[in-house]
Amino acid sequence: MPLREFDTIVIGLGAMGSAAVYQLAKAGKHVLGIDRFSPPHDRGSSHGDTRITRLAIGEGRHLTPFVRRSHDIWREIERETGVELLTVTGGLIISNPFATAHTHVPQFFENTIAAANAHGIPHELLDATAIRRRFPQFRVHDNDAGYFEPQAGFLRVDPCIRSQLQLAQKFGAEIATNEKTTGVVQSADGITVETDRTTYRARHAILSVGAWVPDFIDRKVAPLFRIFRQELHWFDLEGPIADFEPGRFPIFIWEMQGAGKAIYGFPAIDGARGGIKIASERYDATTTADSPNSKTSDAAEMHRNLIAGNIPRVGSRCLRTETCLYTVTPDAGFVIDRHPDMDKVIFVSACSGHGFKHSAAIGEALAQRVVDGNSRLDLSPFGFRRFTH
Ligand SMILES: Cc1cc2nc3c(=O)[nH]c(=O)nc-3n(C[C@H](O)[C@H](O)[C@H](O)COP(=O)(O)OP(=O)(O)OC[C@H]3O[C@@H](n4cnc5c(N)ncnc54)[C@H](O)[C@@H]3O)c2cc1C
């Protein structure tokens, strides 16, 4: 049988790949998306109901154009599909001079305020009294300070991925699920993609395989991408749930004093039985995407040390736990660049625990790069070179 040929093949259809395949199909490209599982699924980095989105990006103010454009795209997709993707609840970041943990990068709180000022993002700075008055659910210390961003909120992850894959197919994309890519080879006349079922040919490829990056890059480059398993917990709420529902309760990130950790959380979105999702981050042991999950749940310890005294109405009963993979680079930034060994393959690793909110715009930028050779949003901060020079 002759090999099937495409303009572009997108390998990995999680947050990044589903956005890329949608945008390429919309641009009229003959595109194939391949995933080893059936996205949305719970094996990679893009599950667990929700992701925080915020406009002032403490991890780097160059990211704000990506999240802004992503919000526009999510709204377009919502209009197209009638599916709710983005819920604006407001976002509260709490920190203090004695915080012993940072969120992804040092000076995250200060950087967030600077990014908000640089990009004209509406926000309020709250002292402890103002936080208590506005959000009595949090028991803050007198020296805690708050950054409140009214336009922050959360994304519903499965619907984001599913909608983009469905729209991609509507625009003519082919989607191959439960098909594992086993090799990508570039030659003078294009790209050959081997899978466990067949072989395809394409002019371009996008490699967006999340925590499976080590399978597709040289062993010398692979250590740039460390994989950490994270836990998400849903805790029971005590008393009226209305105080924790969207509209009354924001998404939050809280860099605590003395605790050595930050926690983040979401409003209760599934009624009384769904509880409230709160998580922390763990960087104690690296793993691989295919390692079995041998870790024991840290829900009880987390509740005792980080939640009980700080958000008193969150009960100790953990209703549900999920694990999810972070792919973390040395500077917690993204890598979106030509593959080090194949210049027709675009390599995308946009995680370090904060990539989802930018994914719709990253997908669009990737498509523009394939179609026009360049993207409207600047991808240059995401090059491999920053680690090698
Ligand atoms: C616990 C947790 C909390 C987070 N919180 C936030 C947040 O609040 N806000 C935010 O913006 N971001 C957050 N993030 C980060 C965000 O979720 C990630 O940046 C994003 O999900 C990464 O998407 P991805 O497409 O790179 O990876 P994935 O979604 O994992 O997609 C990779 C895909 O590649 C496929 N694949 C792998 N190997 C192969 C192969 N050989 N052949 C075919 N397919 C293959 C996989 O099956 C998978 O579907 C969080 C991440 C985690 C884990």
mmCIF file of C-alpha atoms and ligand atoms in Angstrom, residues 11-18 34-39 41 43-47 50-54 104 155 157 161 176 179-182 208-213 215-216 228 230-232 264 266 277 279-281 322-327 334 348-359, ligand 1:
data_model
loop_
_atom_site.group_PDB
_atom_site.id
_atom_site.type_symbol
_atom_site.label_atom_id
_atom_site.label_comp_id
_atom_site.label_asym_id
_atom_site.label_seq_id
_atom_site.Cartn_x
_atom_site.Cartn_y
_atom_site.Cartn_z
ATOM 1 C CA ILE A 11 2.215 13.768 17.368
ATOM 2 C CA GLY A 12 0.566 13.952 20.804
ATOM 3 C CA LEU A 13 -2.934 15.429 21.132
ATOM 4 C CA GLY A 14 -3.023 16.791 24.674
ATOM 5 C CA ALA A 15 -3.351 20.499 25.449
ATOM 6 C CA MET A 16 -0.729 21.597 22.911
ATOM 7 C CA GLY A 17 -1.323 19.056 20.147
ATOM 8 C CA SER A 18 -5.121 19.386 20.109
ATOM 9 C CA ILE A 34 -1.801 10.925 16.323
ATOM 10 C CA ASP A 35 -2.051 9.960 19.987
ATOM 11 C CA ARG A 36 -1.035 6.774 21.779
ATOM 12 C CA PHE A 37 -4.185 7.030 23.924
ATOM 13 C CA SER A 38 -7.607 8.497 23.260
ATOM 14 C CA PRO A 39 -7.560 12.175 24.317
ATOM 15 C CA HIS A 41 -7.340 11.004 28.823
ATOM 16 C CA ARG A 43 -2.320 9.512 31.547
ATOM 17 C CA GLY A 44 -0.430 12.742 30.766
ATOM 18 C CA SER A 45 -0.454 16.347 31.990
ATOM 19 C CA SER A 46 -3.879 17.620 30.968
ATOM 20 C CA HIS A 47 -6.490 16.039 33.228
ATOM 21 C CA THR A 50 -9.623 22.283 35.714
ATOM 22 C CA ARG A 51 -6.593 24.550 35.225
ATOM 23 C CA ILE A 52 -5.994 28.046 36.550
ATOM 24 C CA THR A 53 -5.814 30.868 34.064
ATOM 25 C CA ARG A 54 -4.560 34.369 34.907
ATOM 26 C CA HIS A 104 7.508 27.987 39.651
ATOM 27 C CA LEU A 155 -10.463 26.250 32.214
ATOM 28 C CA VAL A 157 -9.574 20.773 30.507
ATOM 29 C CA ILE A 161 -9.193 19.280 24.299
ATOM 30 C CA ALA A 176 -5.637 8.558 14.890
ATOM 31 C CA GLU A 179 -1.799 4.589 17.949
ATOM 32 C CA LYS A 180 1.700 4.945 19.324
ATOM 33 C CA THR A 181 4.359 6.810 17.363
ATOM 34 C CA THR A 182 7.508 4.732 17.477
ATOM 35 C CA SER A 208 3.865 17.664 21.384
ATOM 36 C CA VAL A 209 4.239 14.510 23.452
ATOM 37 C CA GLY A 210 4.233 16.093 26.930
ATOM 38 C CA ALA A 211 6.022 13.990 29.534
ATOM 39 C CA TRP A 212 7.103 11.483 26.880
ATOM 40 C CA VAL A 213 9.692 13.939 25.424
ATOM 41 C CA ASP A 215 11.400 9.150 23.880
ATOM 42 C CA PHE A 216 11.969 11.619 21.052
ATOM 43 C CA PHE A 228 7.534 14.970 38.382
ATOM 44 C CA GLN A 230 1.852 15.620 41.096
ATOM 45 C CA GLU A 231 -1.270 14.932 43.118
ATOM 46 C CA LEU A 232 -4.584 16.744 42.930
ATOM 47 C CA TYR A 264 -3.498 26.459 44.919
ATOM 48 C CA PHE A 266 -10.413 26.264 42.649
ATOM 49 C CA LYS A 277 -9.916 20.881 44.453
ATOM 50 C CA ALA A 279 -3.184 20.920 45.377
ATOM 51 C CA SER A 280 0.415 21.619 46.138
ATOM 52 C CA GLU A 281 3.547 20.868 44.100
ATOM 53 C CA GLU A 322 -5.649 12.140 40.794
ATOM 54 C CA THR A 323 -2.030 12.168 39.707
ATOM 55 C CA CYS A 324 -0.733 14.152 36.786
ATOM 56 C CA LEU A 325 2.698 14.738 35.236
ATOM 57 C CA TYR A 326 4.766 17.922 35.223
ATOM 58 C CA THR A 327 7.549 18.255 32.645
ATOM 59 C CA PHE A 334 8.670 26.502 27.759
ATOM 60 C CA VAL A 348 6.853 21.684 21.931
ATOM 61 C CA SER A 349 7.240 21.262 25.658
ATOM 62 C CA ALA A 350 5.094 23.840 27.422
ATOM 63 C CA CYS A 351 4.480 22.673 30.946
ATOM 64 C CA SER A 352 6.568 23.339 34.083
ATOM 65 C CA GLY A 353 3.155 23.358 35.739
ATOM 66 C CA HIS A 354 1.722 26.424 33.992
ATOM 67 C CA GLY A 355 1.220 25.766 30.263
ATOM 68 C CA PHE A 356 -2.453 24.984 29.844
ATOM 69 C CA LYS A 357 -3.690 28.582 29.952
ATOM 70 C CA HIS A 358 -1.445 29.436 26.980
ATOM 71 C CA SER A 359 -2.140 26.325 24.929
HETATM 72 C C1 LIG B 1 -1.207 18.701 38.312
HETATM 73 C C2 LIG B 1 -1.050 19.746 37.254
HETATM 74 C C3 LIG B 1 -1.566 21.010 37.481
HETATM 75 C C4 LIG B 1 -1.428 22.010 36.519
HETATM 76 N N1 LIG B 1 -1.998 23.230 36.734
HETATM 77 C C5 LIG B 1 -1.980 24.152 35.754
HETATM 78 C C6 LIG B 1 -2.726 25.352 35.900
HETATM 79 O O1 LIG B 1 -3.425 25.549 36.910
HETATM 80 N N2 LIG B 1 -2.685 26.244 34.881
HETATM 81 C C7 LIG B 1 -1.983 26.027 33.739
HETATM 82 O O2 LIG B 1 -1.988 26.879 32.865
HETATM 83 N N3 LIG B 1 -1.271 24.886 33.571
HETATM 84 C C8 LIG B 1 -1.265 23.952 34.537
HETATM 85 N N4 LIG B 1 -0.603 22.777 34.388
HETATM 86 C C9 LIG B 1 0.218 22.574 33.191
HETATM 87 C C10 LIG B 1 -0.594 22.121 32.009
HETATM 88 O O3 LIG B 1 -1.587 21.204 32.381
HETATM 89 C C11 LIG B 1 0.392 21.540 30.984
HETATM 90 O O4 LIG B 1 1.232 22.609 30.578
HETATM 91 C C12 LIG B 1 -0.289 20.974 29.767
HETATM 92 O O5 LIG B 1 -1.309 20.091 30.141
HETATM 93 C C13 LIG B 1 0.755 20.250 28.898
HETATM 94 O O6 LIG B 1 0.108 19.729 27.755
HETATM 95 P P1 LIG B 1 0.900 18.841 26.720
HETATM 96 O O7 LIG B 1 0.080 18.845 25.483
HETATM 97 O O8 LIG B 1 2.326 19.271 26.645
HETATM 98 O O9 LIG B 1 0.941 17.380 27.380
HETATM 99 P P2 LIG B 1 -0.193 16.251 27.411
HETATM 100 O O10 LIG B 1 -1.526 16.878 27.563
HETATM 101 O O11 LIG B 1 0.228 15.226 28.382
HETATM 102 O O12 LIG B 1 -0.165 15.656 25.938
HETATM 103 C C14 LIG B 1 0.848 14.834 25.444
HETATM 104 C C15 LIG B 1 0.181 13.807 24.572
HETATM 105 O O13 LIG B 1 1.166 13.100 23.835
HETATM 106 C C16 LIG B 1 0.716 11.781 23.693
HETATM 107 N N5 LIG B 1 1.869 10.928 23.376
HETATM 108 C C17 LIG B 1 2.963 10.735 24.119
HETATM 109 N N6 LIG B 1 3.810 9.870 23.506
HETATM 110 C C18 LIG B 1 3.215 9.518 22.340
HETATM 111 C C19 LIG B 1 3.588 8.639 21.286
HETATM 112 N N7 LIG B 1 4.721 7.925 21.317
HETATM 113 N N8 LIG B 1 2.740 8.513 20.238
HETATM 114 C C20 LIG B 1 1.574 9.213 20.183
HETATM 115 N N9 LIG B 1 1.170 10.049 21.188
HETATM 116 C C21 LIG B 1 1.988 10.201 22.241
HETATM 117 C C22 LIG B 1 0.104 11.469 25.059
HETATM 118 O O14 LIG B 1 -0.789 10.370 25.005
HETATM 119 C C23 LIG B 1 -0.605 12.782 25.369
HETATM 120 O O15 LIG B 1 -1.966 12.752 24.964
HETATM 121 C C24 LIG B 1 -0.732 21.743 35.330
HETATM 122 C C25 LIG B 1 -0.194 20.473 35.090
HETATM 123 C C26 LIG B 1 -0.376 19.468 36.038
HETATM 124 C C27 LIG B 1 0.168 18.100 35.773
#
